[in-house]
mmCIF file of C-alpha atoms in Angstrom:
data_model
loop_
_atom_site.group_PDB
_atom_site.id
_atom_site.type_symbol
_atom_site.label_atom_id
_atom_site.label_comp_id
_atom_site.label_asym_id
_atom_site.label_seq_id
_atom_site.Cartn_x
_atom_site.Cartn_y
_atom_site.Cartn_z
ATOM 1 C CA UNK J 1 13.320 95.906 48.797
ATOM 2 C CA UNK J 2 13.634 92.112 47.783
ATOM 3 C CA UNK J 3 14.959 93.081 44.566
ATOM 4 C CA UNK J 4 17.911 95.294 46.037
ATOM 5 C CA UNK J 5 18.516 92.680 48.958
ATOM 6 C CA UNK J 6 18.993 89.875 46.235
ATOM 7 C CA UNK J 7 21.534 92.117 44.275
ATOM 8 C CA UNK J 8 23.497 92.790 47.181
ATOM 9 C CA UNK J 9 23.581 88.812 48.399
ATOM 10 C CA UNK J 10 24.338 88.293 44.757
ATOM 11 C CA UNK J 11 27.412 90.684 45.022
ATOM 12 C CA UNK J 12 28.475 89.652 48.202
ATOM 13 C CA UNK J 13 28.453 86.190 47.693
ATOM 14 C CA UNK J 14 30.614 87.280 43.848
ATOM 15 C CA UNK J 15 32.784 88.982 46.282
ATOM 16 C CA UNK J 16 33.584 85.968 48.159
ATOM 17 C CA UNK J 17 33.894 83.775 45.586
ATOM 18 C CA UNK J 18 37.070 85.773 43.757
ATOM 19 C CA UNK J 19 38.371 86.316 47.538
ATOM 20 C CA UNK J 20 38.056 82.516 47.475
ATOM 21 C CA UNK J 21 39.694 81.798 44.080
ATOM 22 C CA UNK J 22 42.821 84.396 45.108
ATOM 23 C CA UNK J 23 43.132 82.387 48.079
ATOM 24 C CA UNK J 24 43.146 78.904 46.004
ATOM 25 C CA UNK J 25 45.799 81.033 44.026
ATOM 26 C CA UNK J 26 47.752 81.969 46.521
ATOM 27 C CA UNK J 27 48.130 78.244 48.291
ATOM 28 C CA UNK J 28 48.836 76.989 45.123
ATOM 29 C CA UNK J 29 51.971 78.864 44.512
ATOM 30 C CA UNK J 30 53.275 77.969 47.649
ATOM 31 C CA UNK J 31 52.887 74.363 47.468
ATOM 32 C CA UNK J 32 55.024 71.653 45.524
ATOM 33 C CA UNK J 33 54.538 68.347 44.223
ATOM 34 C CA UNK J 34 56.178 65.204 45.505
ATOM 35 C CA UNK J 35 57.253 62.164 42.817
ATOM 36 C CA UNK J 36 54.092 60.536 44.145
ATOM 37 C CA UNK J 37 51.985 63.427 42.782
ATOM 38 C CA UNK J 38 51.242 64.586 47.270
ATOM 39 C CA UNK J 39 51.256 68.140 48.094
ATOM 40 C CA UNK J 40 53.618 69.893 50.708
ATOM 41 C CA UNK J 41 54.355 73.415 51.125
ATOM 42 C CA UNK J 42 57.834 75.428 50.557
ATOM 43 C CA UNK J 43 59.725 76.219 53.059
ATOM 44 C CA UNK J 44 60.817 80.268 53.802
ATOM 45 C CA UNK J 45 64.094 81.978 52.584
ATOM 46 C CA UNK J 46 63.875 83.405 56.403
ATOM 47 C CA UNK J 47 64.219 79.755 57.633
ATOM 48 C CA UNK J 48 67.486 78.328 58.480
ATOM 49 C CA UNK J 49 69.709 76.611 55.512
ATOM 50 C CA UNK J 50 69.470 73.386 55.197
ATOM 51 C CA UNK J 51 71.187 72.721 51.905
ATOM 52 C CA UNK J 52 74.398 73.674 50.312
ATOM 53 C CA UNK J 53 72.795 74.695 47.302
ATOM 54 C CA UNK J 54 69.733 75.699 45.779
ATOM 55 C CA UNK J 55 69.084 76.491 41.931
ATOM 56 C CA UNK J 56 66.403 78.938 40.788
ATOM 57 C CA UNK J 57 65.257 78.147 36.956
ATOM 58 C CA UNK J 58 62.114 80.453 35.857
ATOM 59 C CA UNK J 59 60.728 79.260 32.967
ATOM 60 C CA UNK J 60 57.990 80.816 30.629
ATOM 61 C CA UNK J 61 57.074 78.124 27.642
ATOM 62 C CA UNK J 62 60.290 76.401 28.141
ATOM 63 C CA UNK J 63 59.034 72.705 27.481
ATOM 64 C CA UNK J 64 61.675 72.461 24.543
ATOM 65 C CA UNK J 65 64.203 74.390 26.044
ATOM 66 C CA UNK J 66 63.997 72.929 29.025
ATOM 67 C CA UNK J 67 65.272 69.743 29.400
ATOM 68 C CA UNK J 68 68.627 70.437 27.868
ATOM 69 C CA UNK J 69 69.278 72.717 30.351
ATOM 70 C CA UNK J 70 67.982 70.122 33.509
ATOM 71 C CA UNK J 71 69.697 67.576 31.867
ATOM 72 C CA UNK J 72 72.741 69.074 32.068
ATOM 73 C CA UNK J 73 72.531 70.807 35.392
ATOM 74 C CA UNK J 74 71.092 67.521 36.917
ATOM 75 C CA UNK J 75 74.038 65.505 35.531
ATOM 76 C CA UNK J 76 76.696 68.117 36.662
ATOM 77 C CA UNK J 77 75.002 67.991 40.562
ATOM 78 C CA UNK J 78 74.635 64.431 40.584
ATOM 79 C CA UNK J 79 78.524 64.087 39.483
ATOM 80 C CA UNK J 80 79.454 66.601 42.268
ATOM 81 C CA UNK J 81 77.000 65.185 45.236
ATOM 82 C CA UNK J 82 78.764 61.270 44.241
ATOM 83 C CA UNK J 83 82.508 63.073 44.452
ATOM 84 C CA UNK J 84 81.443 64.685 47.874
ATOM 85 C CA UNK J 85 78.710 63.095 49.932
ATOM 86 C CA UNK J 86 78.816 66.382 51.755
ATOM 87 C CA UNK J 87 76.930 68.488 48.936
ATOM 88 C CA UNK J 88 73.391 68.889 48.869
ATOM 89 C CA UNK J 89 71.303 70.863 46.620
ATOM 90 C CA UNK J 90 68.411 71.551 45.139
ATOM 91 C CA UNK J 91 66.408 72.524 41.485
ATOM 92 C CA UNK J 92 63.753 74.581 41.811
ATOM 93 C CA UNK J 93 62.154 75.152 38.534
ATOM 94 C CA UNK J 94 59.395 78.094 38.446
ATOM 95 C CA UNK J 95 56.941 77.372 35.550
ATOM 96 C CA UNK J 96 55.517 81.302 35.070
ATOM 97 C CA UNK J 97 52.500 80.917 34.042
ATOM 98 C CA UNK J 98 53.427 78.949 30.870
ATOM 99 C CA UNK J 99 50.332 78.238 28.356
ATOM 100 C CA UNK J 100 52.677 74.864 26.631
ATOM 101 C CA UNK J 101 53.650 71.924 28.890
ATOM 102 C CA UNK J 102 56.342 73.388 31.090
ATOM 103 C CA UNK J 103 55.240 72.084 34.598
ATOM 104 C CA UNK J 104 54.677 68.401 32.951
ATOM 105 C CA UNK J 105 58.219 68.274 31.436
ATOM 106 C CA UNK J 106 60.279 69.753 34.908
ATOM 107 C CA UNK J 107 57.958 67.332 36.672
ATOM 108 C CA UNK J 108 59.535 64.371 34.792
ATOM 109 C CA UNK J 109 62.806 65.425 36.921
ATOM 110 C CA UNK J 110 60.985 65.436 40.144
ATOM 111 C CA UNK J 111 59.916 61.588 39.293
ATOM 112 C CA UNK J 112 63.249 60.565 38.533
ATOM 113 C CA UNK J 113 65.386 62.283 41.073
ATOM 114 C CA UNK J 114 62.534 62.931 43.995
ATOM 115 C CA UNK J 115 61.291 66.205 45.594
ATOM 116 C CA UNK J 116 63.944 66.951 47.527
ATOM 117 C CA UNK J 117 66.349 67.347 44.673
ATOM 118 C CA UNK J 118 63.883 69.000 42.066
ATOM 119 C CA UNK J 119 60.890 71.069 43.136
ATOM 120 C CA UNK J 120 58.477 72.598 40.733
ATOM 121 C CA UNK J 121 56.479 75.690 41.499
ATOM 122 C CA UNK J 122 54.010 76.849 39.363
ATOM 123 C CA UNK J 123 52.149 80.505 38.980
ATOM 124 C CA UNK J 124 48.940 80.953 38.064
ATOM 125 C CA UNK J 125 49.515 83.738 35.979
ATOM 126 C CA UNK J 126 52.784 85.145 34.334
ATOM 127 C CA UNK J 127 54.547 87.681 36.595
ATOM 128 C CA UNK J 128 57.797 87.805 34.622
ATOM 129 C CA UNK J 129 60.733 86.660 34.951
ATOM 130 C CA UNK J 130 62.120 88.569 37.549
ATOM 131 C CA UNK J 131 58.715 87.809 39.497
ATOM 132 C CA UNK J 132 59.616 84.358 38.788
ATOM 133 C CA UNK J 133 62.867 84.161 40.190
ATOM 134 C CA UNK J 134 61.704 86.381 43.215
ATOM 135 C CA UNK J 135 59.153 83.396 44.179
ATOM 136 C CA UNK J 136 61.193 80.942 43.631
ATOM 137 C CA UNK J 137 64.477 82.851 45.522
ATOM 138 C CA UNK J 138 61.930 83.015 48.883
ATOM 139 C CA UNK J 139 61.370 79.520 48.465
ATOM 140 C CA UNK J 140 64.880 77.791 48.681
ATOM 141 C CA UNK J 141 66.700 76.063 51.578
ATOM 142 C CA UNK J 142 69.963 76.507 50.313
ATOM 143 C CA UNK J 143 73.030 78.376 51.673
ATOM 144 C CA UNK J 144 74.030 79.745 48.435
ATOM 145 C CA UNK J 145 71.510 80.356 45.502
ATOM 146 C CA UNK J 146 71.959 80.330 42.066
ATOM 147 C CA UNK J 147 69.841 81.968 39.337
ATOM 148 C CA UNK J 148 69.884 80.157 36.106
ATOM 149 C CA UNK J 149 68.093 80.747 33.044
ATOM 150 C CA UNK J 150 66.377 78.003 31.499
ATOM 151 C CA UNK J 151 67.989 77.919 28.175
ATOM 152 C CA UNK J 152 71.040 76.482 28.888
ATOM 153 C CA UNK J 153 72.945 79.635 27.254
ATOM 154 C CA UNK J 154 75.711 79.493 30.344
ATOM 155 C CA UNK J 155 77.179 75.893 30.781
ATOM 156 C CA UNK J 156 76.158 74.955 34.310
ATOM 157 C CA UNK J 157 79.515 74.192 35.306
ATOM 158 C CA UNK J 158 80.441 77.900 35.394
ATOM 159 C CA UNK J 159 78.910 77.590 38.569
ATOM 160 C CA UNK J 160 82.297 77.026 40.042
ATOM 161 C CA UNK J 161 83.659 80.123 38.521
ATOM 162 C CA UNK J 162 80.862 82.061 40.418
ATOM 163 C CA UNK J 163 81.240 80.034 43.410
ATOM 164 C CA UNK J 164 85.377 80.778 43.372
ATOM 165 C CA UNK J 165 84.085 85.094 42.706
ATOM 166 C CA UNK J 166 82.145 84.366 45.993
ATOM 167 C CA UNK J 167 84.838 82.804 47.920
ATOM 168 C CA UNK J 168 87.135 85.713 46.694
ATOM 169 C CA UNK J 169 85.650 88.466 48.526
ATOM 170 C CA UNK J 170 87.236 89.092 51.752
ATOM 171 C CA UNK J 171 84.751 90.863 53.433
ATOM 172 C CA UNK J 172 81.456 89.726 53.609
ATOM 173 C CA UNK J 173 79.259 92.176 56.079
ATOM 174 C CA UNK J 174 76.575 89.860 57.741
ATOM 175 C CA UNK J 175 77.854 87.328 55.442
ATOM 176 C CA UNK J 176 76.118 88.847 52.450
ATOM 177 C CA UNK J 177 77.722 88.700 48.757
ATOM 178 C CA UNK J 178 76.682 88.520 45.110
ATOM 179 C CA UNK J 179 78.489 87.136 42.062
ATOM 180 C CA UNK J 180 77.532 87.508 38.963
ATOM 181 C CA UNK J 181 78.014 85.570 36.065
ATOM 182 C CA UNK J 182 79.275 88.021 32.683
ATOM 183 C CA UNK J 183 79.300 88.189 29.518
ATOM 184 C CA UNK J 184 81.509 91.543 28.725
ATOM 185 C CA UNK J 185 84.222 89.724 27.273
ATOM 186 C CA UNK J 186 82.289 88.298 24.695
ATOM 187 C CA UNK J 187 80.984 92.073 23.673
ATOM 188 C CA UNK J 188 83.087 92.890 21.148
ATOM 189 C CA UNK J 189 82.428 89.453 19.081
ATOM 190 C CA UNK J 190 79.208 90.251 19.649
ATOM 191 C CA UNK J 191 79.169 93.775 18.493
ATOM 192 C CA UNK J 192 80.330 92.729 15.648
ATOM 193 C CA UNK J 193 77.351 89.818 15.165
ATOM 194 C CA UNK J 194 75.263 92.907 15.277
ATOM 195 C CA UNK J 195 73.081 94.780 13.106
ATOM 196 C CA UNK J 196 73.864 98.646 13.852
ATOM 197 C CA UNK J 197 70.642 99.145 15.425
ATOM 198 C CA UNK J 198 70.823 96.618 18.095
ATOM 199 C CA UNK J 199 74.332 97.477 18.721
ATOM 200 C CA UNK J 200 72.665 101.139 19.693
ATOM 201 C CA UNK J 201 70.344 99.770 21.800
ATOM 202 C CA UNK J 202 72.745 97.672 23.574
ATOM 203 C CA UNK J 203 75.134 100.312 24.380
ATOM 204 C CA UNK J 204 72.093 102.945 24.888
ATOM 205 C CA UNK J 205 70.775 100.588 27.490
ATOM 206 C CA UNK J 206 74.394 100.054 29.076
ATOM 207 C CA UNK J 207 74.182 103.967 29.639
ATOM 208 C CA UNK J 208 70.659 104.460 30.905
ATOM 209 C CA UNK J 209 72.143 101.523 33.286
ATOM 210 C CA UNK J 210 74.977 103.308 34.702
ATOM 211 C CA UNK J 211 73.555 106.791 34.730
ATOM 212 C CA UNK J 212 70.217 106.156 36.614
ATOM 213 C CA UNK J 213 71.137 102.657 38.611
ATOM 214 C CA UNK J 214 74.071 100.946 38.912
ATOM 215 C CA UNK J 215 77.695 101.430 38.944
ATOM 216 C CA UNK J 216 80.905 99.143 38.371
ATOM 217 C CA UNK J 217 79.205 96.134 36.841
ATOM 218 C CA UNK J 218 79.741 95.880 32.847
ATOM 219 C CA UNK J 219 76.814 92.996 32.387
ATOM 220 C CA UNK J 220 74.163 93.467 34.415
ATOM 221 C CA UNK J 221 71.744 90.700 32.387
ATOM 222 C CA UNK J 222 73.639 87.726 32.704
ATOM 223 C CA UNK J 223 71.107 85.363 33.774
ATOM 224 C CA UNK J 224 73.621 83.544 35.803
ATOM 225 C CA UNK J 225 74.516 84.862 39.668
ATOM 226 C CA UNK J 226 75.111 83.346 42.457
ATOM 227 C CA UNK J 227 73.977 85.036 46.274
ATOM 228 C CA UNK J 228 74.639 84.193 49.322
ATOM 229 C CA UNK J 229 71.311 83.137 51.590
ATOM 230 C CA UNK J 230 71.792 86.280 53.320
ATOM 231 C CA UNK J 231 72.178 88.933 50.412
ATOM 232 C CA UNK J 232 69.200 86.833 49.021
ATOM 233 C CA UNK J 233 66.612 87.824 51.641
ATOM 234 C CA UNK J 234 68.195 91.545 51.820
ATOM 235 C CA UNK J 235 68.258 91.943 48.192
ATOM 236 C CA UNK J 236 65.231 90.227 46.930
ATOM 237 C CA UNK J 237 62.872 91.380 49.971
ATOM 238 C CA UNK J 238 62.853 94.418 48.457
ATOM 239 C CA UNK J 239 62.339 94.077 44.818
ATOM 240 C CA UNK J 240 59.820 95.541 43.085
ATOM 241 C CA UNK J 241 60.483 94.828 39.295
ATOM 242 C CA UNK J 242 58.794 91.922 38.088
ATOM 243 C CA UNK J 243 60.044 91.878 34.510
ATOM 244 C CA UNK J 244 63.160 92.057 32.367
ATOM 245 C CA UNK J 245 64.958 95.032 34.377
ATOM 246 C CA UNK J 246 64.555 93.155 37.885
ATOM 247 C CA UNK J 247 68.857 92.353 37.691
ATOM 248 C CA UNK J 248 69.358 95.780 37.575
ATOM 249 C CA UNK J 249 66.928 96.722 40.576
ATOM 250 C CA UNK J 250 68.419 93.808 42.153
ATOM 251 C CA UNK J 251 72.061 94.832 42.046
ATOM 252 C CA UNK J 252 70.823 98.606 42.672
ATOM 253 C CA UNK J 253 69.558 97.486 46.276
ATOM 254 C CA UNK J 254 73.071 95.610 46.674
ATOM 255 C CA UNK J 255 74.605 98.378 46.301
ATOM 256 C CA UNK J 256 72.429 100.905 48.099
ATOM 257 C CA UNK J 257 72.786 98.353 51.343
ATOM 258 C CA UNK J 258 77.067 97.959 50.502
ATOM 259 C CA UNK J 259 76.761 94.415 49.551
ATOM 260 C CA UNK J 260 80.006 93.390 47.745
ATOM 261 C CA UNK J 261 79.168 92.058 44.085
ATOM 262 C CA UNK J 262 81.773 90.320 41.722
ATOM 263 C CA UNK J 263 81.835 89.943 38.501
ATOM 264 C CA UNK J 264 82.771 87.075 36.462
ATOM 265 C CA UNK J 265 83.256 85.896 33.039
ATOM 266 C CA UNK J 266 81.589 82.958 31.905
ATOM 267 C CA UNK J 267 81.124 80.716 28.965
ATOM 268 C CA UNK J 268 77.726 81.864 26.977
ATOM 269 C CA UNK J 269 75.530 80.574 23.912
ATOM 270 C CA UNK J 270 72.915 82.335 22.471
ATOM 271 C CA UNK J 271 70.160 79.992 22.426
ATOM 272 C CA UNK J 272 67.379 80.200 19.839
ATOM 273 C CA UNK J 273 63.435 80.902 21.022
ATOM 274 C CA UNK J 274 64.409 84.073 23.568
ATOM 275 C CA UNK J 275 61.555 85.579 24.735
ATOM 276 C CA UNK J 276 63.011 88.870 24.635
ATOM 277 C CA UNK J 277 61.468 91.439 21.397
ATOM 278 C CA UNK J 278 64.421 93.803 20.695
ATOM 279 C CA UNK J 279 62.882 96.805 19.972
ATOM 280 C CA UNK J 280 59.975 96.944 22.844
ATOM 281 C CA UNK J 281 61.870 94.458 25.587
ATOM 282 C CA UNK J 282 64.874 96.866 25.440
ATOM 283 C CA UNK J 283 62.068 100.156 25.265
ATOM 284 C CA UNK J 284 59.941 98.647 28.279
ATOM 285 C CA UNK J 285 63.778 97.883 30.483
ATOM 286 C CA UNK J 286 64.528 101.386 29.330
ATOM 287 C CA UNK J 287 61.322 103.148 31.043
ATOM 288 C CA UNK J 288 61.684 100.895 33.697
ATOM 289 C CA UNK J 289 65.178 102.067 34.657
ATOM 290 C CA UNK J 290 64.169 105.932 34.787
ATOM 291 C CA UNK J 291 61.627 104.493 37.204
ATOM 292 C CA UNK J 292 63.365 102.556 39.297
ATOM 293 C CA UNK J 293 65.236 105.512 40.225
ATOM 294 C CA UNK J 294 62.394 107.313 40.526
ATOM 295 C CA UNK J 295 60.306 106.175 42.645
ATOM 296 C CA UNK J 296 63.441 105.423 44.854
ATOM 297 C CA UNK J 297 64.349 109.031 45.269
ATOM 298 C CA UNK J 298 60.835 110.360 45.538
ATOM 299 C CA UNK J 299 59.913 107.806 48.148
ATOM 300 C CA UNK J 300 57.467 105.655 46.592
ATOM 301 C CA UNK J 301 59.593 102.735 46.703
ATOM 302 C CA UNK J 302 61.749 102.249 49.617
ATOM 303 C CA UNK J 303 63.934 99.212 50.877
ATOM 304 C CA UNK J 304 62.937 96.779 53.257
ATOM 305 C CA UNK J 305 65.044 97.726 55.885
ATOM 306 C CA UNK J 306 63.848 101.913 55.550
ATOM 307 C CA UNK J 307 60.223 100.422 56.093
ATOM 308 C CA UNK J 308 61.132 97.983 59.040
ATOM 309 C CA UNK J 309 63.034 100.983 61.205
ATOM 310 C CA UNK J 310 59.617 103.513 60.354
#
C-alpha cells in the first residue's frame, strides 16, 4: 500500500511540476524586457491604441540577418517620428524559438532606443512563423500594424506604399482593412531566374491557392502587409495555421468576414539564408491549403465570431 501511495505522490507531484514549467512558459512569452534588463508584461491587441504604429518582425535564427533589417527600419522611423512629432511607433521583434543569438542581437535595439520603441518577445519553443507573427500581432498597441519579415527582402520604406493602399479604400466596415505588400510584378523576371521545377511549384501552389482559399490576390506570401488594429483582432483571432501557409488562412478569414484587402507592389530582394526548403516547404503549404478548407467546411475550424454567437 506504501509502495502504490509513493508512486502516485511521485506522479502527482511530476504532474505539477510540468503544469508548473507550462505556466513559467506561458508568463514568459507574455512578458518583455526593459533597456535596464526589468520585466513588464504586453499589453492586449483588445486594448485601446495607443500608438500610430506597431511593427511585427518574427524571427527564427535571424542574428545575421537581423540587424540589417532593424537598422534600416529603425533609421527610417526615427527619420519619420523627427519630421512629425506626432508619429509614434513601435518594433516588436518575436525571436521563435531561435537556437543562435537572436534575442541578444534585437535586444541591442531595445538598449539603444528603449522599450517603448523596440520590444522583444521571445518563445520558448518554435511555433512558426505564422505562430510568431500571431503572438506578436496580439501584443501591439498600435493603430495600424505592419508585418515585416526579418530579412530585409522589402525596403522598409514601402511602408508608405501600403499605408497609401490603406488610405485608398473607401469603405472600411468597422474600420477594418488589409494591404498587402506584392510581389506579382516581379513574376515574370523571376520566372525566368527559375529552374523549371520551381517554376511548377510556384504556379502549382498559386492554383491550389485560388481553388481551395482565396480569391483576387496574385501574391499571397509577401511578407509585407499592413492591417488595420481592427482587421487585426478579427483576422488573427481566428487563425489557426502556425506555419508557412498562415497568409493565406489569414486573407481567407478576411475575406470570409468582407474585409477589403489591397494589393500593392513593392520593391523586393531575395535575401540569402531563407528558411524555406523548396520541395517540402511548398509540399507541407500545399497539404495545408486542402486543409484549411477543410476543416472550415466540415466544421472543425470555425471563426471567432461563429463561436462567440453559439
Amino acid at each position: 500500500v506504501f509502495i502504490h501511495l509513493y508512486i502516485i505522490e511521485g506522479s502527482l507531484f511530476a504532474l505539477l511540476a510540468l503544469l508548473f514549467l507550462f505556466l513559467k512558459y506561458l508568463c514568459k512569452e507574455k512578458h518583455f524586457l526593459t533597456a535596464d534588463g526589468k520585466e513588464e508584461s504586453f499589453p492586449s491587441l483588445m486594448d485601446p491604441p495607443s500608438l500610430e504604429l506597431s511593427v511585427v518582425v518574427p524571427s527564427y535564427n535571424e542574428e545575421l540577418r537581423l540587424p540589417v533589417m532593424m537598422d534600416e527600419a529603425m533609421e527610417y522611423l526615427e527619420k519619420r517620428q523627427k519630421e512629425n512629432p506626432s508619429f509614434t511607433y513601435e518594433v516588436i521583434v518575436v525571436d521563435d524559438g531561435s537556437k543562435d543569438k537572436t534575442t541578444e542581437v534585437a535586444m541591442k535595439y531595445t538598449k539603444k532606443y528603449g522599450a517603448q520603441k523596440v520590444r522583444v518577445l521571445t518563445l520558448v519553443k518554435n511555433r512558426g512563423k505564422g505562430g510568431a507573427v500571431r503572438m506578436g500581432t496580439l501584443s501591439c498597441r498600435g493603430r495600424l500594424i505592419l508585418m515585416a519579415d526579418a530579412d530585409g527582402a522589402t525596403k522598409f520604406a514601402d511602408i508608405e506604399k501600403v499605408e497609401e493602399g490603406l488610405e485608398s479604400i473607401d469603405e472600411k466596415p468597422d474600420n477594418m482593412a488589409i494591404s498587402c505588400g506584392s510581389r506579382a510584378h516581379l513574376e515574370k523576371e523571376s520566372v525566368a531566374q527559375r529552374s523549371l521545377f520551381r517554376t511548377f511549384l510556384m504556379y502549382g501552389f498559386h492554383f491550389l491557392v485560388w481553388f481551395f482559399c482565396v480569391r483576387g490576390i496574385k501574391d499571397t506570401q509577401c511578407g509585407f502587409k499592413l492591417f488595420t488594429r481592427e482587421a487585426a483582432l478579427k483576422t488573427f483571432s481566428s487563425l489557426h495555421v502556425e506555419r508557412w501557409a498562415f497568409d493565406v488562412e489569414l486573407l481567407f478569414i478576411a475575406q470570409c468576414f468582407e474585409i477589403p484587402v489591397v494589393e500593392v507592389a513593392v520593391n523586393w530582394t531575395e535575401i540569402e539564408g531563407s528558411k524555406l526548403v523548396p520541395f517540402w516547404s511548398w509540399l507541407q503549404m500545399g497539404r495545408d491549403l486542402v486543409l484549411i478548407r477543410l476543416r472550415y467546411l466540415t466544421g472543425a475550424w470555425r471563426l471567432e465570431s461563429e463561436r462567440k454567437t453559439q
